[in-house]
JSON list of C-alpha atoms in Angstrom, two decimals:
[
{"chain": "A", "resi": 1, "resn": "MET", "atom": "CA", "xyz": [112.76, 59.66, 97.29]},
{"chain": "A", "resi": 2, "resn": "PHE", "atom": "CA", "xyz": [111.49, 59.08, 93.77]},
{"chain": "A", "resi": 3, "resn": "LEU", "atom": "CA", "xyz": [109.68, 62.05, 92.26]},
{"chain": "A", "resi": 4, "resn": "SER", "atom": "CA", "xyz": [107.35, 61.97, 89.30]},
{"chain": "A", "resi": 5, "resn": "ARG", "atom": "CA", "xyz": [108.04, 64.23, 86.33]},
{"chain": "A", "resi": 6, "resn": "LYS", "atom": "CA", "xyz": [105.37, 66.68, 87.54]},
{"chain": "A", "resi": 7, "resn": "ASP", "atom": "CA", "xyz": [106.84, 66.75, 91.04]},
{"chain": "A", "resi": 8, "resn": "THR", "atom": "CA", "xyz": [110.32, 67.33, 89.60]},
{"chain": "A", "resi": 9, "resn": "ILE", "atom": "CA", "xyz": [109.04, 70.28, 87.58]},
{"chain": "A", "resi": 10, "resn": "ILE", "atom": "CA", "xyz": [107.31, 71.67, 90.67]},
{"chain": "A", "resi": 11, "resn": "LYS", "atom": "CA", "xyz": [110.48, 71.25, 92.71]},
{"chain": "A", "resi": 12, "resn": "TYR", "atom": "CA", "xyz": [112.48, 73.19, 90.10]},
{"chain": "A", "resi": 13, "resn": "LEU", "atom": "CA", "xyz": [109.84, 75.91, 89.92]},
{"chain": "A", "resi": 14, "resn": "ILE", "atom": "CA", "xyz": [109.91, 76.38, 93.69]},
{"chain": "A", "resi": 15, "resn": "THR", "atom": "CA", "xyz": [113.69, 76.14, 93.82]},
{"chain": "A", "resi": 16, "resn": "LEU", "atom": "CA", "xyz": [114.18, 78.74, 91.11]},
{"chain": "A", "resi": 17, "resn": "LEU", "atom": "CA", "xyz": [111.43, 81.07, 92.32]},
{"chain": "A", "resi": 18, "resn": "PRO", "atom": "CA", "xyz": [113.61, 83.13, 94.71]},
{"chain": "A", "resi": 19, "resn": "PHE", "atom": "CA", "xyz": [116.25, 83.54, 91.99]},
{"chain": "A", "resi": 20, "resn": "SER", "atom": "CA", "xyz": [113.65, 84.54, 89.41]},
{"chain": "A", "resi": 21, "resn": "LEU", "atom": "CA", "xyz": [112.57, 87.39, 91.67]},
{"chain": "A", "resi": 22, "resn": "VAL", "atom": "CA", "xyz": [116.01, 88.93, 91.21]},
{"chain": "A", "resi": 23, "resn": "PHE", "atom": "CA", "xyz": [116.11, 88.70, 87.44]},
{"chain": "A", "resi": 24, "resn": "SER", "atom": "CA", "xyz": [112.54, 89.13, 86.20]},
{"chain": "A", "resi": 25, "resn": "ILE", "atom": "CA", "xyz": [109.12, 89.72, 87.70]},
{"chain": "A", "resi": 26, "resn": "PHE", "atom": "CA", "xyz": [107.62, 88.20, 84.54]},
{"chain": "A", "resi": 27, "resn": "ILE", "atom": "CA", "xyz": [109.49, 84.92, 85.10]},
{"chain": "A", "resi": 28, "resn": "ALA", "atom": "CA", "xyz": [108.53, 84.91, 88.79]},
{"chain": "A", "resi": 29, "resn": "GLU", "atom": "CA", "xyz": [104.85, 85.49, 87.98]},
{"chain": "A", "resi": 30, "resn": "THR", "atom": "CA", "xyz": [105.00, 82.74, 85.34]},
{"chain": "A", "resi": 31, "resn": "PHE", "atom": "CA", "xyz": [106.47, 80.32, 87.89]},
{"chain": "A", "resi": 32, "resn": "LEU", "atom": "CA", "xyz": [103.80, 81.27, 90.41]},
{"chain": "A", "resi": 33, "resn": "ILE", "atom": "CA", "xyz": [100.99, 80.85, 87.91]},
{"chain": "A", "resi": 34, "resn": "LEU", "atom": "CA", "xyz": [102.33, 77.42, 86.92]},
{"chain": "A", "resi": 35, "resn": "LEU", "atom": "CA", "xyz": [102.58, 76.40, 90.58]},
{"chain": "A", "resi": 36, "resn": "THR", "atom": "CA", "xyz": [99.00, 77.51, 91.17]},
{"chain": "A", "resi": 37, "resn": "LEU", "atom": "CA", "xyz": [97.80, 75.57, 88.14]},
{"chain": "A", "resi": 38, "resn": "PHE", "atom": "CA", "xyz": [99.64, 72.47, 89.38]},
{"chain": "A", "resi": 39, "resn": "TYR", "atom": "CA", "xyz": [98.02, 73.03, 92.78]},
{"chain": "A", "resi": 40, "resn": "PHE", "atom": "CA", "xyz": [94.52, 73.13, 91.30]},
{"chain": "A", "resi": 41, "resn": "TYR", "atom": "CA", "xyz": [95.37, 70.03, 89.28]},
{"chain": "A", "resi": 42, "resn": "GLU", "atom": "CA", "xyz": [96.41, 68.24, 92.49]},
{"chain": "A", "resi": 43, "resn": "ILE", "atom": "CA", "xyz": [93.22, 69.07, 94.33]},
{"chain": "A", "resi": 44, "resn": "ARG", "atom": "CA", "xyz": [90.85, 68.37, 91.42]},
{"chain": "A", "resi": 45, "resn": "LYS", "atom": "CA", "xyz": [89.53, 65.18, 93.03]},
{"chain": "A", "resi": 46, "resn": "LYS", "atom": "CA", "xyz": [89.16, 66.73, 96.47]},
{"chain": "A", "resi": 47, "resn": "SER", "atom": "CA", "xyz": [86.65, 69.26, 97.59]},
{"chain": "A", "resi": 48, "resn": "LEU", "atom": "CA", "xyz": [88.02, 72.67, 96.66]},
{"chain": "A", "resi": 49, "resn": "PHE", "atom": "CA", "xyz": [86.81, 74.22, 99.89]},
{"chain": "A", "resi": 50, "resn": "LYS", "atom": "CA", "xyz": [88.48, 71.58, 102.05]},
{"chain": "A", "resi": 51, "resn": "SER", "atom": "CA", "xyz": [91.74, 71.72, 100.14]},
{"chain": "A", "resi": 52, "resn": "ILE", "atom": "CA", "xyz": [92.05, 75.47, 100.21]},
{"chain": "A", "resi": 53, "resn": "PHE", "atom": "CA", "xyz": [90.69, 76.28, 103.64]},
{"chain": "A", "resi": 54, "resn": "LEU", "atom": "CA", "xyz": [91.32, 73.28, 105.85]},
{"chain": "A", "resi": 55, "resn": "ASN", "atom": "CA", "xyz": [94.85, 72.15, 105.02]},
{"chain": "A", "resi": 56, "resn": "PHE", "atom": "CA", "xyz": [96.60, 75.07, 106.64]},
{"chain": "A", "resi": 57, "resn": "SER", "atom": "CA", "xyz": [96.86, 76.78, 109.96]},
{"chain": "A", "resi": 58, "resn": "SER", "atom": "CA", "xyz": [95.38, 80.00, 111.25]},
{"chain": "A", "resi": 59, "resn": "LEU", "atom": "CA", "xyz": [97.94, 81.85, 109.14]},
{"chain": "A", "resi": 60, "resn": "ASN", "atom": "CA", "xyz": [95.95, 80.74, 106.10]},
{"chain": "A", "resi": 61, "resn": "TYR", "atom": "CA", "xyz": [92.72, 82.08, 107.59]},
{"chain": "A", "resi": 62, "resn": "PHE", "atom": "CA", "xyz": [94.41, 85.36, 108.42]},
{"chain": "A", "resi": 63, "resn": "LEU", "atom": "CA", "xyz": [95.73, 85.82, 104.88]},
{"chain": "A", "resi": 64, "resn": "PHE", "atom": "CA", "xyz": [92.40, 84.94, 103.32]},
{"chain": "A", "resi": 65, "resn": "SER", "atom": "CA", "xyz": [90.65, 87.41, 105.62]},
{"chain": "A", "resi": 66, "resn": "TYR", "atom": "CA", "xyz": [93.21, 90.09, 104.77]},
{"chain": "A", "resi": 67, "resn": "PHE", "atom": "CA", "xyz": [92.72, 89.63, 101.03]},
{"chain": "A", "resi": 68, "resn": "LEU", "atom": "CA", "xyz": [88.95, 89.80, 101.45]},
{"chain": "A", "resi": 69, "resn": "TYR", "atom": "CA", "xyz": [89.32, 92.92, 103.56]},
{"chain": "A", "resi": 70, "resn": "VAL", "atom": "CA", "xyz": [91.52, 94.66, 100.97]},
{"chain": "A", "resi": 71, "resn": "SER", "atom": "CA", "xyz": [89.19, 93.68, 98.15]},
{"chain": "A", "resi": 72, "resn": "PHE", "atom": "CA", "xyz": [86.00, 94.81, 99.88]},
{"chain": "A", "resi": 73, "resn": "ASN", "atom": "CA", "xyz": [87.64, 97.94, 101.20]},
{"chain": "A", "resi": 74, "resn": "SER", "atom": "CA", "xyz": [88.67, 98.96, 97.70]},
{"chain": "A", "resi": 75, "resn": "ILE", "atom": "CA", "xyz": [85.08, 98.60, 96.49]},
{"chain": "A", "resi": 76, "resn": "PHE", "atom": "CA", "xyz": [83.90, 101.27, 98.92]},
{"chain": "A", "resi": 77, "resn": "LEU", "atom": "CA", "xyz": [86.64, 103.75, 98.05]},
{"chain": "A", "resi": 78, "resn": "GLU", "atom": "CA", "xyz": [85.79, 106.30, 95.43]},
{"chain": "A", "resi": 79, "resn": "ASP", "atom": "CA", "xyz": [89.22, 106.08, 93.81]},
{"chain": "A", "resi": 80, "resn": "GLU", "atom": "CA", "xyz": [88.89, 103.88, 90.72]},
{"chain": "A", "resi": 81, "resn": "PHE", "atom": "CA", "xyz": [92.67, 103.46, 90.45]},
{"chain": "A", "resi": 82, "resn": "PHE", "atom": "CA", "xyz": [92.85, 101.78, 93.83]},
{"chain": "A", "resi": 83, "resn": "LEU", "atom": "CA", "xyz": [90.13, 99.31, 92.84]},
{"chain": "A", "resi": 84, "resn": "ARG", "atom": "CA", "xyz": [91.94, 98.44, 89.60]},
{"chain": "A", "resi": 85, "resn": "LYS", "atom": "CA", "xyz": [95.17, 98.03, 91.54]},
{"chain": "A", "resi": 86, "resn": "THR", "atom": "CA", "xyz": [93.72, 95.69, 94.17]},
{"chain": "A", "resi": 87, "resn": "ILE", "atom": "CA", "xyz": [91.25, 93.67, 92.15]},
{"chain": "A", "resi": 88, "resn": "PHE", "atom": "CA", "xyz": [93.76, 90.92, 91.38]},
{"chain": "A", "resi": 89, "resn": "TYR", "atom": "CA", "xyz": [95.28, 90.66, 94.88]},
{"chain": "A", "resi": 90, "resn": "PHE", "atom": "CA", "xyz": [93.48, 87.34, 95.35]},
{"chain": "A", "resi": 91, "resn": "ARG", "atom": "CA", "xyz": [96.21, 85.74, 93.23]},
{"chain": "A", "resi": 92, "resn": "PHE", "atom": "CA", "xyz": [98.71, 86.22, 96.07]},
{"chain": "A", "resi": 93, "resn": "TYR", "atom": "CA", "xyz": [96.53, 84.11, 98.31]},
{"chain": "A", "resi": 94, "resn": "PHE", "atom": "CA", "xyz": [96.52, 81.29, 95.77]},
{"chain": "A", "resi": 95, "resn": "TYR", "atom": "CA", "xyz": [100.26, 81.68, 95.22]},
{"chain": "A", "resi": 96, "resn": "PHE", "atom": "CA", "xyz": [100.79, 81.36, 98.96]},
{"chain": "A", "resi": 97, "resn": "ILE", "atom": "CA", "xyz": [98.69, 78.25, 99.48]},
{"chain": "A", "resi": 98, "resn": "SER", "atom": "CA", "xyz": [100.06, 76.51, 96.38]},
{"chain": "A", "resi": 99, "resn": "ILE", "atom": "CA", "xyz": [103.66, 77.13, 97.44]},
{"chain": "A", "resi": 100, "resn": "LEU", "atom": "CA", "xyz": [102.97, 75.92, 100.98]},
{"chain": "A", "resi": 101, "resn": "PHE", "atom": "CA", "xyz": [101.14, 72.87, 99.67]},
{"chain": "A", "resi": 102, "resn": "PHE", "atom": "CA", "xyz": [104.10, 71.80, 97.51]},
{"chain": "A", "resi": 103, "resn": "ILE", "atom": "CA", "xyz": [106.72, 72.71, 100.11]},
{"chain": "A", "resi": 104, "resn": "LYS", "atom": "CA", "xyz": [104.95, 70.40, 102.51]},
{"chain": "A", "resi": 105, "resn": "LYS", "atom": "CA", "xyz": [104.28, 67.67, 99.94]},
{"chain": "A", "resi": 106, "resn": "LEU", "atom": "CA", "xyz": [107.86, 67.61, 98.58]},
{"chain": "A", "resi": 107, "resn": "ASP", "atom": "CA", "xyz": [109.57, 68.55, 101.87]},
{"chain": "A", "resi": 108, "resn": "LEU", "atom": "CA", "xyz": [111.38, 71.58, 100.48]},
{"chain": "A", "resi": 109, "resn": "TYR", "atom": "CA", "xyz": [111.75, 73.71, 103.63]},
{"chain": "A", "resi": 110, "resn": "ASN", "atom": "CA", "xyz": [115.51, 73.52, 103.85]},
{"chain": "A", "resi": 111, "resn": "LEU", "atom": "CA", "xyz": [115.94, 74.03, 100.12]},
{"chain": "A", "resi": 112, "resn": "ILE", "atom": "CA", "xyz": [113.89, 77.24, 100.21]},
{"chain": "A", "resi": 113, "resn": "LEU", "atom": "CA", "xyz": [115.80, 78.54, 103.22]},
{"chain": "A", "resi": 114, "resn": "ARG", "atom": "CA", "xyz": [119.12, 77.78, 101.58]},
{"chain": "A", "resi": 115, "resn": "ASN", "atom": "CA", "xyz": [118.07, 79.56, 98.38]},
{"chain": "A", "resi": 116, "resn": "PHE", "atom": "CA", "xyz": [116.91, 82.68, 100.21]},
{"chain": "A", "resi": 117, "resn": "PHE", "atom": "CA", "xyz": [120.14, 82.69, 102.22]},
{"chain": "A", "resi": 118, "resn": "ILE", "atom": "CA", "xyz": [122.24, 82.36, 99.05]},
{"chain": "A", "resi": 119, "resn": "ILE", "atom": "CA", "xyz": [120.35, 85.21, 97.38]},
{"chain": "A", "resi": 120, "resn": "PHE", "atom": "CA", "xyz": [120.78, 87.53, 100.35]},
{"chain": "A", "resi": 121, "resn": "ILE", "atom": "CA", "xyz": [124.48, 86.78, 100.71]},
{"chain": "A", "resi": 122, "resn": "VAL", "atom": "CA", "xyz": [125.20, 87.15, 96.99]},
{"chain": "A", "resi": 123, "resn": "LEU", "atom": "CA", "xyz": [123.25, 90.42, 96.72]},
{"chain": "A", "resi": 124, "resn": "ILE", "atom": "CA", "xyz": [124.86, 91.90, 99.82]},
{"chain": "A", "resi": 125, "resn": "LEU", "atom": "CA", "xyz": [128.39, 90.88, 98.81]},
{"chain": "A", "resi": 126, "resn": "ASP", "atom": "CA", "xyz": [127.81, 92.14, 95.27]},
{"chain": "A", "resi": 127, "resn": "ALA", "atom": "CA", "xyz": [126.49, 95.44, 96.62]},
{"chain": "A", "resi": 128, "resn": "ILE", "atom": "CA", "xyz": [129.59, 95.85, 98.79]},
{"chain": "A", "resi": 129, "resn": "PHE", "atom": "CA", "xyz": [131.79, 95.00, 95.79]},
{"chain": "A", "resi": 130, "resn": "GLN", "atom": "CA", "xyz": [129.90, 97.52, 93.63]},
{"chain": "A", "resi": 131, "resn": "PHE", "atom": "CA", "xyz": [130.20, 100.19, 96.32]},
{"chain": "A", "resi": 132, "resn": "ILE", "atom": "CA", "xyz": [133.96, 99.72, 96.63]},
{"chain": "A", "resi": 133, "resn": "PHE", "atom": "CA", "xyz": [134.91, 99.28, 92.96]},
{"chain": "A", "resi": 134, "resn": "GLY", "atom": "CA", "xyz": [132.17, 101.17, 91.11]},
{"chain": "A", "resi": 135, "resn": "TYR", "atom": "CA", "xyz": [130.90, 98.11, 89.23]},
{"chain": "A", "resi": 136, "resn": "ASN", "atom": "CA", "xyz": [129.48, 94.76, 90.31]},
{"chain": "A", "resi": 137, "resn": "VAL", "atom": "CA", "xyz": [130.99, 91.29, 89.78]},
{"chain": "A", "resi": 138, "resn": "ILE", "atom": "CA", "xyz": [129.51, 90.97, 86.28]},
{"chain": "A", "resi": 139, "resn": "GLY", "atom": "CA", "xyz": [130.73, 94.41, 85.25]},
{"chain": "A", "resi": 140, "resn": "MET", "atom": "CA", "xyz": [127.57, 96.49, 85.61]},
{"chain": "A", "resi": 141, "resn": "PRO", "atom": "CA", "xyz": [128.55, 100.04, 86.65]},
{"chain": "A", "resi": 142, "resn": "ILE", "atom": "CA", "xyz": [126.86, 102.12, 89.32]},
{"chain": "A", "resi": 143, "resn": "VAL", "atom": "CA", "xyz": [123.95, 103.93, 87.68]},
{"chain": "A", "resi": 144, "resn": "SER", "atom": "CA", "xyz": [123.52, 106.57, 90.37]},
{"chain": "A", "resi": 145, "resn": "GLN", "atom": "CA", "xyz": [126.32, 107.88, 92.56]},
{"chain": "A", "resi": 146, "resn": "ASN", "atom": "CA", "xyz": [124.06, 107.76, 95.60]},
{"chain": "A", "resi": 147, "resn": "ARG", "atom": "CA", "xyz": [122.62, 104.28, 95.20]},
{"chain": "A", "resi": 148, "resn": "ILE", "atom": "CA", "xyz": [123.86, 100.74, 94.64]},
{"chain": "A", "resi": 149, "resn": "SER", "atom": "CA", "xyz": [121.83, 98.50, 92.32]},
{"chain": "A", "resi": 150, "resn": "SER", "atom": "CA", "xyz": [123.75, 95.18, 92.25]},
{"chain": "A", "resi": 151, "resn": "PHE", "atom": "CA", "xyz": [122.24, 92.84, 89.63]},
{"chain": "A", "resi": 152, "resn": "PHE", "atom": "CA", "xyz": [119.17, 95.03, 89.17]},
{"chain": "A", "resi": 153, "resn": "GLY", "atom": "CA", "xyz": [121.02, 97.37, 86.78]},
{"chain": "A", "resi": 154, "resn": "ASP", "atom": "CA", "xyz": [119.27, 100.69, 86.25]},
{"chain": "A", "resi": 155, "resn": "GLU", "atom": "CA", "xyz": [116.42, 99.69, 88.54]},
{"chain": "A", "resi": 156, "resn": "LEU", "atom": "CA", "xyz": [117.41, 101.03, 91.93]},
{"chain": "A", "resi": 157, "resn": "ILE", "atom": "CA", "xyz": [115.47, 98.48, 93.97]},
{"chain": "A", "resi": 158, "resn": "LEU", "atom": "CA", "xyz": [118.16, 96.54, 95.86]},
{"chain": "A", "resi": 159, "resn": "GLY", "atom": "CA", "xyz": [117.21, 97.85, 99.30]},
{"chain": "A", "resi": 160, "resn": "SER", "atom": "CA", "xyz": [113.51, 97.48, 98.62]},
{"chain": "A", "resi": 161, "resn": "PHE", "atom": "CA", "xyz": [114.02, 93.93, 97.37]},
{"chain": "A", "resi": 162, "resn": "ILE", "atom": "CA", "xyz": [115.98, 92.87, 100.44]},
{"chain": "A", "resi": 163, "resn": "THR", "atom": "CA", "xyz": [113.62, 94.52, 102.92]},
{"chain": "A", "resi": 164, "resn": "ARG", "atom": "CA", "xyz": [110.55, 93.02, 101.25]},
{"chain": "A", "resi": 165, "resn": "LEU", "atom": "CA", "xyz": [111.95, 89.50, 100.99]},
{"chain": "A", "resi": 166, "resn": "LEU", "atom": "CA", "xyz": [113.60, 89.40, 104.41]},
{"chain": "A", "resi": 167, "resn": "PRO", "atom": "CA", "xyz": [110.27, 88.98, 106.29]},
{"chain": "A", "resi": 168, "resn": "PHE", "atom": "CA", "xyz": [109.44, 85.91, 104.18]},
{"chain": "A", "resi": 169, "resn": "PHE", "atom": "CA", "xyz": [112.86, 84.46, 104.92]},
{"chain": "A", "resi": 170, "resn": "LEU", "atom": "CA", "xyz": [112.38, 85.07, 108.65]},
{"chain": "A", "resi": 171, "resn": "ILE", "atom": "CA", "xyz": [108.86, 83.62, 108.51]},
{"chain": "A", "resi": 172, "resn": "PHE", "atom": "CA", "xyz": [110.24, 80.45, 106.91]},
{"chain": "A", "resi": 173, "resn": "ILE", "atom": "CA", "xyz": [112.91, 80.17, 109.59]},
{"chain": "A", "resi": 174, "resn": "TYR", "atom": "CA", "xyz": [110.36, 80.72, 112.37]},
{"chain": "A", "resi": 175, "resn": "GLY", "atom": "CA", "xyz": [107.83, 78.42, 110.71]},
{"chain": "A", "resi": 176, "resn": "LEU", "atom": "CA", "xyz": [110.37, 75.66, 110.22]},
{"chain": "A", "resi": 177, "resn": "ASN", "atom": "CA", "xyz": [111.48, 75.81, 113.83]},
{"chain": "A", "resi": 178, "resn": "ASN", "atom": "CA", "xyz": [107.98, 76.07, 115.32]},
{"chain": "A", "resi": 179, "resn": "LYS", "atom": "CA", "xyz": [105.91, 74.17, 112.74]},
{"chain": "A", "resi": 180, "resn": "ILE", "atom": "CA", "xyz": [103.37, 77.00, 112.39]},
{"chain": "A", "resi": 181, "resn": "PHE", "atom": "CA", "xyz": [102.50, 76.38, 108.74]},
{"chain": "A", "resi": 182, "resn": "PHE", "atom": "CA", "xyz": [100.96, 72.95, 109.13]}
]
C-alpha cells in the first residue's frame, strides 16, 4: 500500500501516540492537535456536519452527548474552577474522531493494539524490575519506598497510567473483534 507523505506522517503520529503518553503529555497533546488539524484538512471539501456526525457509530453520538452534558452541566455550577477546567473538554471529542478516522482510513487497528500491548508489557516488566532491584532498567532509582514509578521518574503515576489506558486498550480489542467503531 503506497502512502502519501501526509498519510505517512499521520501513521507515525498515531503509531507514536501511545509511547508519547509515557514520556510527555506535551508531546502527546501536540500529536493529537496535529492529527485533529490533519482531520479537518481531510474533510475540508465535505460537509463538516456529515463528516463529524455521520461517519461513526452510536459510540460517536454517545461521546458527543457526554461532552455536551459535561459542558452544559459546568455552566450551571457555581464553582468557577470547574467551568475553567471543563471548558476545553470538547477537544477530546475531536481527538477521538480524528484518531478513529485515520485508523480506519490507514487500517492501523493492529498497529495500535500492538503498541498498547508493548507499552503495558514494558511498563509492567520495568516496574517488577524496579521493585526487585531498587532501580529500573535505565537506572532510575525508586523515588518513594512505597511506590514504583518505572519510566515516570519522580511522578508517581504508573498505576494511574495503566488503569486509565487499559480501558482504551480493551475497547480497541473489543471494537476490532466486533466492528463497533464503524
